[in-house]
CSV table of C-alpha atoms in Angstrom, one decimal:
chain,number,residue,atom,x,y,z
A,1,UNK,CA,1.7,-13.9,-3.5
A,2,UNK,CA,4.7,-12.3,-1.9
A,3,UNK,CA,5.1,-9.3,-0.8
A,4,UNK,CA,4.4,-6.3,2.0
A,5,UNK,CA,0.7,-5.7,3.2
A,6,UNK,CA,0.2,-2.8,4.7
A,7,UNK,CA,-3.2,-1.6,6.4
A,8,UNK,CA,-4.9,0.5,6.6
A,9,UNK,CA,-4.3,2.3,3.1
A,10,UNK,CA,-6.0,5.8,4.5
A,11,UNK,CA,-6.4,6.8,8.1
A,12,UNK,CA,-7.8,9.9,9.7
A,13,UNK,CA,-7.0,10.6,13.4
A,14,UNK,CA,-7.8,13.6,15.4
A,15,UNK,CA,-5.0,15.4,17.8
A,16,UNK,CA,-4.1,13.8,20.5
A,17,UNK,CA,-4.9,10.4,19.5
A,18,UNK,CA,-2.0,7.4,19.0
A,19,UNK,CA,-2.7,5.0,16.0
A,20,UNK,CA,-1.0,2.2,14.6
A,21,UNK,CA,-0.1,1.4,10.9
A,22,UNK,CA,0.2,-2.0,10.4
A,23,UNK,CA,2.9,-3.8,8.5
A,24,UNK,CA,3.1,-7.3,7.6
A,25,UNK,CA,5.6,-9.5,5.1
A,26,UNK,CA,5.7,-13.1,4.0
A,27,UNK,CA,9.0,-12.7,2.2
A,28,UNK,CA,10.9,-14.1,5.7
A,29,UNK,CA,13.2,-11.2,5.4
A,30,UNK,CA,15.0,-10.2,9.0
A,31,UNK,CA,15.0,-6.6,8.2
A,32,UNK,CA,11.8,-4.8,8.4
A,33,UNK,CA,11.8,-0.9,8.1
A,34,UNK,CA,10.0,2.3,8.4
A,35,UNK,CA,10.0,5.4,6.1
A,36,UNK,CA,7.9,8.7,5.9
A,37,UNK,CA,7.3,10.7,2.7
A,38,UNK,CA,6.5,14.1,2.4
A,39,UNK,CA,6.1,16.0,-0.8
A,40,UNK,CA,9.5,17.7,-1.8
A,41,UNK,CA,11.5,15.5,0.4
A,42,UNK,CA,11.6,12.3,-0.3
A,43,UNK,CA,11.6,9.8,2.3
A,44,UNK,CA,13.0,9.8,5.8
A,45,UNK,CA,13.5,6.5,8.2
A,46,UNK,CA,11.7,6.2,11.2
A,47,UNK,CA,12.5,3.0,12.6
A,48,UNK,CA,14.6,-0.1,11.5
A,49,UNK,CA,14.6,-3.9,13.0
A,50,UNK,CA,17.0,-6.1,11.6
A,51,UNK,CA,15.6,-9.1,13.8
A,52,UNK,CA,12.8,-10.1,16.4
A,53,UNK,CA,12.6,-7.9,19.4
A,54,UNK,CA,15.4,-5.8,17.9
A,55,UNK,CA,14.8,-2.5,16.6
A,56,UNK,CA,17.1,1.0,16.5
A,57,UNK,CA,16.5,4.7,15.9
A,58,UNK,CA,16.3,6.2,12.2
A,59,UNK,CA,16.8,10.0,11.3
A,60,UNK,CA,13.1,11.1,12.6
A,61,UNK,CA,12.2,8.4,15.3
A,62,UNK,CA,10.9,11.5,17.6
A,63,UNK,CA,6.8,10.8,18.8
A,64,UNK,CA,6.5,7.1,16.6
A,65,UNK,CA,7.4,3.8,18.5
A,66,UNK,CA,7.9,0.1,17.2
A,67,UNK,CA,7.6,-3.6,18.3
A,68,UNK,CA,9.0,-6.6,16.5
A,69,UNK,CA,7.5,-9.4,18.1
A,70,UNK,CA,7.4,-11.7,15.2
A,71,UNK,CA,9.3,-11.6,11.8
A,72,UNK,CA,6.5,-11.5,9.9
A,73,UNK,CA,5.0,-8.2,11.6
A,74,UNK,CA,6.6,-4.5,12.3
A,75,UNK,CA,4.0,-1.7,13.3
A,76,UNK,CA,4.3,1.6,13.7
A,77,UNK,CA,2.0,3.6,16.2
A,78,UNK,CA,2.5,7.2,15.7
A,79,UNK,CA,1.7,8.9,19.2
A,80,UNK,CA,0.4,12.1,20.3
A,81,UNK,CA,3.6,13.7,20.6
A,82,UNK,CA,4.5,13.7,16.7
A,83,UNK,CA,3.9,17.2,16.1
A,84,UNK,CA,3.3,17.6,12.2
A,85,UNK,CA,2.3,13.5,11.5
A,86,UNK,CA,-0.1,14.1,8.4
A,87,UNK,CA,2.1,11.7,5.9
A,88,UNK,CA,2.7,8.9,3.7
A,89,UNK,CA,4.3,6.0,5.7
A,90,UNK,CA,6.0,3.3,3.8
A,91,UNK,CA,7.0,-0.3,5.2
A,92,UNK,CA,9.6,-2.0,3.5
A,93,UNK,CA,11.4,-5.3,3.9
A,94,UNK,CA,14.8,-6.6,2.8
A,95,UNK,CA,18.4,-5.7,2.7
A,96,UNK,CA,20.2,-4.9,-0.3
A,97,UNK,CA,17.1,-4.7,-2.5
A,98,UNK,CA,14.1,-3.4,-0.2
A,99,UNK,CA,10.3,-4.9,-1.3
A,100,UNK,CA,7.9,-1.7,-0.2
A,101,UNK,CA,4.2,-1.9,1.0
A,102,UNK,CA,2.0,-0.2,-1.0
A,103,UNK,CA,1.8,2.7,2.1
A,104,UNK,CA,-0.7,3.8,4.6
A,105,UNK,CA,-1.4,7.7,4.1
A,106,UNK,CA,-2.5,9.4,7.9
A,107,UNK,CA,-4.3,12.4,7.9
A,108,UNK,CA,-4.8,14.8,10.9
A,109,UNK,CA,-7.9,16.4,11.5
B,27,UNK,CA,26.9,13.6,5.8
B,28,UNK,CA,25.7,12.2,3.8
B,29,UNK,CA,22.7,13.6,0.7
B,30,UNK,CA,21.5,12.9,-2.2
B,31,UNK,CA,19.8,15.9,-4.6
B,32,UNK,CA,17.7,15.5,-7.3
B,33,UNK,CA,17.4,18.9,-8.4
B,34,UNK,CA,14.6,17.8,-11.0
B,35,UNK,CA,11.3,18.5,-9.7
B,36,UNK,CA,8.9,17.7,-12.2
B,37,UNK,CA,9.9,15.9,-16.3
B,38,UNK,CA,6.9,16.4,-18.8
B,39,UNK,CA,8.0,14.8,-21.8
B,40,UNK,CA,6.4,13.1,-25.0
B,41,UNK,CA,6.1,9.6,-25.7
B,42,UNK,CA,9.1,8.3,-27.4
B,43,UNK,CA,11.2,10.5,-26.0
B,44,UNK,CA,14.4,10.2,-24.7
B,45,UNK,CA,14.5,11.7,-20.9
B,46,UNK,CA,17.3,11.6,-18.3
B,47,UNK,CA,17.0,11.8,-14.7
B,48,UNK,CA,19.5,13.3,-12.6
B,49,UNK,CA,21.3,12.3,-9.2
B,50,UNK,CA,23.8,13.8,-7.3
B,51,UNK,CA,25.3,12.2,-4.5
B,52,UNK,CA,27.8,13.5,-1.4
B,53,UNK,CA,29.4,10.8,1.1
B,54,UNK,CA,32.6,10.8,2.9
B,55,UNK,CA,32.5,7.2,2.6
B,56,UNK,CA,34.7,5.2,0.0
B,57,UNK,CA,32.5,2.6,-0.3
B,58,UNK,CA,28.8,2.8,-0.5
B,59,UNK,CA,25.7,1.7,-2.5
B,60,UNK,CA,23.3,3.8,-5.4
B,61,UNK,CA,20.0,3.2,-5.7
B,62,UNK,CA,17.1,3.9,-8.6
B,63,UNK,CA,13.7,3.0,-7.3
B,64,UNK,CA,10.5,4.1,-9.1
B,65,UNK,CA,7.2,5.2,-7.2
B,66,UNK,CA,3.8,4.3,-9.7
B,67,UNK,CA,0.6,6.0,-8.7
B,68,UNK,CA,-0.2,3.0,-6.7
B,69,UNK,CA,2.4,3.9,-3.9
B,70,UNK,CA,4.6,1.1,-3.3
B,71,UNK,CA,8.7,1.9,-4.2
B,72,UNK,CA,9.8,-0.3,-6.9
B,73,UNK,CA,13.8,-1.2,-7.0
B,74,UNK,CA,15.1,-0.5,-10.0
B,75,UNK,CA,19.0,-1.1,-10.1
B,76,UNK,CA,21.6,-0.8,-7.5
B,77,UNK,CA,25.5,0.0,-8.4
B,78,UNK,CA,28.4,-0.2,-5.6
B,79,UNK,CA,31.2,2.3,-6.0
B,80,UNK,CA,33.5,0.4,-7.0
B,81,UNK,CA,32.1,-0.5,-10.1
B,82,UNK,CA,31.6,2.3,-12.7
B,83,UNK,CA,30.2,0.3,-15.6
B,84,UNK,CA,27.2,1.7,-17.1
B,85,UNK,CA,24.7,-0.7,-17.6
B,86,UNK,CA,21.6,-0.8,-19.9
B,87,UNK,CA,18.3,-2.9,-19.3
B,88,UNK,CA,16.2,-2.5,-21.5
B,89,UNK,CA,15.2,1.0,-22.5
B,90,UNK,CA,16.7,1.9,-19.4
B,91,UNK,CA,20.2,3.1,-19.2
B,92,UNK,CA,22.9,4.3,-15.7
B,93,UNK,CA,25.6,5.9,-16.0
B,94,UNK,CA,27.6,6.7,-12.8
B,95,UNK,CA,30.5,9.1,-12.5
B,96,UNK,CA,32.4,8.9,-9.5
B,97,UNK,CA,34.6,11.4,-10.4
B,98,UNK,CA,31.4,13.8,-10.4
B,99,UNK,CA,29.7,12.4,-7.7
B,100,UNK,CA,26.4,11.3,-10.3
B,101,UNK,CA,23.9,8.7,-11.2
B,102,UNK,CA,22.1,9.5,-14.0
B,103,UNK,CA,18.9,7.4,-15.2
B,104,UNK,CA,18.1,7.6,-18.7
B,105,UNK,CA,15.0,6.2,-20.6
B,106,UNK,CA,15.3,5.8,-23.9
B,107,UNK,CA,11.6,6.0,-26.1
B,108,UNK,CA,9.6,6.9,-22.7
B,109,UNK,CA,6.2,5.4,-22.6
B,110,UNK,CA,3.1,6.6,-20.6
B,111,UNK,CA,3.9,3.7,-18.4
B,112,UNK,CA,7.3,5.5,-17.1
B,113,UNK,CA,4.9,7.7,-15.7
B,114,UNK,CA,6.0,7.9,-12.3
B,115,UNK,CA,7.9,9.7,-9.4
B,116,UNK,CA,11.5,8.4,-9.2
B,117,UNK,CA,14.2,8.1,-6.7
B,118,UNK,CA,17.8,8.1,-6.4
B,119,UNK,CA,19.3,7.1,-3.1
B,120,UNK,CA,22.6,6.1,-1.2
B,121,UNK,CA,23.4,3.5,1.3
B,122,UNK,CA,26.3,2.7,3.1
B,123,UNK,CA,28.8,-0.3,2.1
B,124,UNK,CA,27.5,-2.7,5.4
B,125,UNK,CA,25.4,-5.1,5.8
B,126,UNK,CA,22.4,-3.1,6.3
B,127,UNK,CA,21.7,-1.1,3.0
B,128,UNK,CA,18.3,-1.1,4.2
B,129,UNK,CA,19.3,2.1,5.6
B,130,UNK,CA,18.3,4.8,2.4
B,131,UNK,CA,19.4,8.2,2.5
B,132,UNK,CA,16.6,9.3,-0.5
B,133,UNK,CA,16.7,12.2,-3.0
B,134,UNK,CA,13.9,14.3,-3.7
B,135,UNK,CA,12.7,12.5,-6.3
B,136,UNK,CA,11.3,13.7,-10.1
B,137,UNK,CA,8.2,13.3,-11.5
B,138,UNK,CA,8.3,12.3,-15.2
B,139,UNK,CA,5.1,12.8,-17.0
B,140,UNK,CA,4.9,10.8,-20.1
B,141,UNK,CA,2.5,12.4,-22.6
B,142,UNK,CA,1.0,10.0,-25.0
Protein backbone atom coordinates (compact mmCIF):
# COMPACT_ATOMS: atom_id res chain seq x y z
CA UNK A 1 0.00 0.00 0.00
CA UNK A 2 0.82 3.67 -0.25
CA UNK A 3 1.56 5.83 2.08
CA UNK A 4 4.04 7.40 4.91
CA UNK A 5 5.87 4.87 7.44
CA UNK A 6 7.16 6.32 10.09
CA UNK A 7 9.35 4.50 12.94
CA UNK A 8 9.67 4.21 15.54
CA UNK A 9 5.90 4.93 16.86
CA UNK A 10 7.25 5.67 20.64
CA UNK A 11 10.78 6.59 21.67
CA UNK A 12 12.24 7.43 24.99
CA UNK A 13 15.66 9.21 25.15
CA UNK A 14 17.43 10.58 28.05
CA UNK A 15 19.11 14.36 28.10
CA UNK A 16 21.75 14.82 26.24
CA UNK A 17 21.25 12.21 23.74
CA UNK A 18 20.54 12.87 19.73
CA UNK A 19 17.91 10.39 18.07
CA UNK A 20 16.61 10.05 14.86
CA UNK A 21 12.89 9.61 13.66
CA UNK A 22 12.69 7.96 10.63
CA UNK A 23 10.46 8.82 7.71
CA UNK A 24 9.88 6.96 4.72
CA UNK A 25 7.23 7.38 1.55
CA UNK A 26 6.51 5.30 -1.51
CA UNK A 27 4.04 7.83 -2.98
CA UNK A 28 7.31 9.41 -5.14
CA UNK A 29 6.27 12.80 -3.98
CA UNK A 30 9.34 15.50 -4.14
CA UNK A 31 8.23 17.28 -1.03
CA UNK A 32 8.76 15.65 2.18
CA UNK A 33 8.16 17.60 5.51
CA UNK A 34 8.43 17.86 9.12
CA UNK A 35 5.90 18.98 11.76
CA UNK A 36 5.74 18.95 15.64
CA UNK A 37 2.48 18.83 17.76
CA UNK A 38 2.01 19.92 21.07
CA UNK A 39 -1.25 19.83 22.95
CA UNK A 40 -3.05 23.31 22.52
CA UNK A 41 -1.07 24.36 19.61
CA UNK A 42 -1.44 22.58 16.81
CA UNK A 43 1.36 21.79 14.69
CA UNK A 44 4.55 23.73 13.84
CA UNK A 45 7.13 22.90 10.82
CA UNK A 46 10.44 21.88 11.44
CA UNK A 47 12.01 21.17 8.27
CA UNK A 48 10.88 21.03 4.58
CA UNK A 49 12.71 19.39 1.31
CA UNK A 50 11.12 19.95 -1.75
CA UNK A 51 13.85 17.67 -3.63
CA UNK A 52 17.02 15.36 -2.99
CA UNK A 53 19.72 17.03 -1.09
CA UNK A 54 17.53 20.11 -0.71
CA UNK A 55 15.98 21.08 2.39
CA UNK A 56 15.15 24.71 4.10
CA UNK A 57 14.27 26.04 7.55
CA UNK A 58 10.55 25.88 9.01
CA UNK A 59 9.20 28.11 12.00
CA UNK A 60 11.06 25.92 14.86
CA UNK A 61 14.17 24.38 13.03
CA UNK A 62 16.30 25.35 16.32
CA UNK A 63 18.35 21.91 17.82
CA UNK A 64 16.65 19.26 14.96
CA UNK A 65 18.60 18.60 11.62
CA UNK A 66 17.59 16.87 8.25
CA UNK A 67 19.18 14.93 5.27
CA UNK A 68 17.45 14.13 1.99
CA UNK A 69 19.60 11.73 0.45
CA UNK A 70 16.99 9.82 -1.42
CA UNK A 71 13.32 10.69 -2.30
CA UNK A 72 11.97 8.07 -0.71
CA UNK A 73 13.53 8.91 2.84
CA UNK A 74 13.52 12.32 5.15
CA UNK A 75 14.75 11.87 8.90
CA UNK A 76 14.71 13.92 11.44
CA UNK A 77 17.40 13.60 14.41
CA UNK A 78 16.44 15.75 17.14
CA UNK A 79 19.85 16.78 18.94
CA UNK A 80 20.88 17.60 22.36
CA UNK A 81 20.40 21.16 21.96
CA UNK A 82 16.45 21.08 21.61
CA UNK A 83 15.63 22.30 24.91
CA UNK A 84 11.83 21.22 25.58
CA UNK A 85 11.73 17.98 22.63
CA UNK A 86 9.17 15.67 24.48
CA UNK A 87 6.51 15.75 21.35
CA UNK A 88 4.51 14.25 18.66
CA UNK A 89 6.44 14.52 15.28
CA UNK A 90 4.55 14.12 12.14
CA UNK A 91 6.10 13.32 8.59
CA UNK A 92 4.15 14.21 5.79
CA UNK A 93 4.59 14.06 1.97
CA UNK A 94 2.96 15.94 -0.89
CA UNK A 95 2.12 19.39 -2.08
CA UNK A 96 -1.21 20.61 -2.31
CA UNK A 97 -2.82 17.69 -0.41
CA UNK A 98 -0.15 16.39 2.23
CA UNK A 99 -0.35 12.26 3.06
CA UNK A 100 0.85 12.23 6.94
CA UNK A 101 2.72 9.26 8.77
CA UNK A 102 1.03 7.97 11.45
CA UNK A 103 3.75 9.90 13.92
CA UNK A 104 6.60 9.00 16.16
CA UNK A 105 5.76 10.38 19.81
CA UNK A 106 9.60 11.17 21.76
CA UNK A 107 9.56 11.22 25.33
CA UNK A 108 12.40 12.76 27.57
CA UNK A 109 13.42 11.17 30.59
CA UNK B 1 1.54 37.19 9.69
CA UNK B 2 -0.02 34.96 9.16
CA UNK B 3 -2.62 32.65 12.00
CA UNK B 4 -5.19 30.64 12.12
CA UNK B 5 -7.45 30.30 15.64
CA UNK B 6 -9.71 27.79 16.37
CA UNK B 7 -11.09 29.08 19.39
CA UNK B 8 -12.96 25.66 20.01
CA UNK B 9 -11.09 23.55 22.42
CA UNK B 10 -13.08 20.69 23.04
CA UNK B 11 -17.05 19.67 21.02
CA UNK B 12 -18.98 16.94 23.13
CA UNK B 13 -21.99 16.38 21.18
CA UNK B 14 -24.66 13.38 20.66
CA UNK B 15 -24.89 11.21 17.91
CA UNK B 16 -27.02 12.61 15.16
CA UNK B 17 -26.21 15.83 15.97
CA UNK B 18 -25.56 18.56 13.92
CA UNK B 19 -21.95 20.27 15.11
CA UNK B 20 -19.94 23.08 13.47
CA UNK B 21 -16.41 23.72 13.71
CA UNK B 22 -14.97 27.00 13.64
CA UNK B 23 -11.97 28.72 11.80
CA UNK B 24 -10.66 31.95 11.74
CA UNK B 25 -8.04 32.94 9.46
CA UNK B 26 -5.66 36.29 9.25
CA UNK B 27 -3.21 36.73 6.07
CA UNK B 28 -2.05 39.78 4.30
CA UNK B 29 -1.95 37.76 1.26
CA UNK B 30 -4.68 38.01 -1.48
CA UNK B 31 -4.30 34.70 -2.51
CA UNK B 32 -3.88 31.75 -0.36
CA UNK B 33 -5.16 28.21 0.41
CA UNK B 34 -7.76 26.67 3.45
CA UNK B 35 -7.30 23.57 4.76
CA UNK B 36 -9.65 20.92 6.92
CA UNK B 37 -7.71 17.95 7.97
CA UNK B 38 -8.96 15.49 10.62
CA UNK B 39 -6.62 13.76 13.32
CA UNK B 40 -8.27 9.94 14.39
CA UNK B 41 -6.92 8.43 17.51
CA UNK B 42 -4.48 6.57 15.41
CA UNK B 43 -2.32 9.81 14.77
CA UNK B 44 -1.82 10.26 11.17
CA UNK B 45 -3.63 13.92 9.69
CA UNK B 46 -6.25 13.04 7.22
CA UNK B 47 -6.98 15.90 4.32
CA UNK B 48 -10.24 16.64 4.27
CA UNK B 49 -10.97 19.54 1.76
CA UNK B 50 -8.98 22.39 0.53
CA UNK B 51 -10.67 25.85 -0.88
CA UNK B 52 -8.44 28.74 -2.64
CA UNK B 53 -9.59 32.24 -2.00
CA UNK B 54 -10.80 32.99 -4.86
CA UNK B 55 -13.52 30.64 -4.75
CA UNK B 56 -16.24 31.19 -2.09
CA UNK B 57 -18.65 28.34 -3.04
CA UNK B 58 -19.69 26.30 -0.19
CA UNK B 59 -19.45 22.89 -0.85
CA UNK B 60 -21.05 19.75 0.72
CA UNK B 61 -19.64 16.07 0.69
CA UNK B 62 -21.47 14.08 2.18
CA UNK B 63 -22.62 14.83 5.70
CA UNK B 64 -19.99 17.25 5.60
CA UNK B 65 -20.52 20.81 4.74
CA UNK B 66 -17.74 24.36 4.28
CA UNK B 67 -18.67 27.45 4.21
CA UNK B 68 -16.06 30.11 3.73
CA UNK B 69 -16.54 33.90 4.23
CA UNK B 70 -13.90 35.92 2.99
CA UNK B 71 -15.49 38.97 3.96
CA UNK B 72 -15.14 37.52 7.72
CA UNK B 73 -12.01 35.96 7.41
CA UNK B 74 -13.86 32.13 8.24
CA UNK B 75 -13.99 28.54 7.40
CA UNK B 76 -16.46 26.88 9.06
CA UNK B 77 -16.78 22.85 9.02
CA UNK B 78 -20.14 21.56 9.66
CA UNK B 79 -21.19 17.81 10.16
CA UNK B 80 -24.47 17.17 9.73
CA UNK B 81 -25.92 13.79 11.94
CA UNK B 82 -22.39 13.34 13.64
CA UNK B 83 -21.49 9.79 14.24
CA UNK B 84 -19.05 8.21 16.87
CA UNK B 85 -16.78 7.85 13.93
CA UNK B 86 -16.26 11.87 13.62
CA UNK B 87 -14.67 11.33 16.80
CA UNK B 88 -11.64 13.11 16.28
CA UNK B 89 -9.32 16.17 16.75
CA UNK B 90 -9.67 18.59 13.76
CA UNK B 91 -7.74 21.18 11.97
CA UNK B 92 -8.09 24.12 10.07
CA UNK B 93 -5.08 25.55 8.36
CA UNK B 94 -3.73 28.18 5.73
CA UNK B 95 -1.15 28.02 3.10
CA UNK B 96 0.18 30.36 0.82
CA UNK B 97 -1.01 30.63 -2.98
CA UNK B 98 2.75 29.05 -4.41
CA UNK B 99 3.74 26.10 -5.30
CA UNK B 100 4.61 24.78 -2.04
CA UNK B 101 1.28 24.54 0.06
CA UNK B 102 3.07 22.06 1.87
CA UNK B 103 3.92 24.83 4.07
CA UNK B 104 0.78 24.72 6.87
CA UNK B 105 0.32 27.46 9.19
CA UNK B 106 -2.21 25.07 11.68
CA UNK B 107 -5.02 26.11 14.08
CA UNK B 108 -5.31 24.81 17.33
CA UNK B 109 -7.51 22.31 16.46
CA UNK B 110 -11.05 21.00 18.29
CA UNK B 111 -11.82 17.91 19.67
CA UNK B 112 -15.35 16.70 18.82
CA UNK B 113 -16.50 13.95 20.93
CA UNK B 114 -19.34 12.08 19.46
CA UNK B 115 -21.44 10.39 22.15
CA UNK B 116 -23.32 7.34 20.90
Amino acid sequence: DGGITQSPKYLFRKEGQNVTLSCEQNLNHDAMYWYRQDPGQGLRLIYYSQIVNDFQKGDIAEGYSVSREKKESFPLTVTSAQKNPTAFYLCASGGRELFFGEGSRLTVL
Amino acid sequence: AQKVTQAQTEISVVEKEDVTLDCVYETRDTTYYLFWYKQPPSGELVFLIRRNSFDEQNEISGRYSWNFQKSTSSFNFTITASQVVDSAVYFCALSAFSSNTGKLIFGQGTTLQVKP
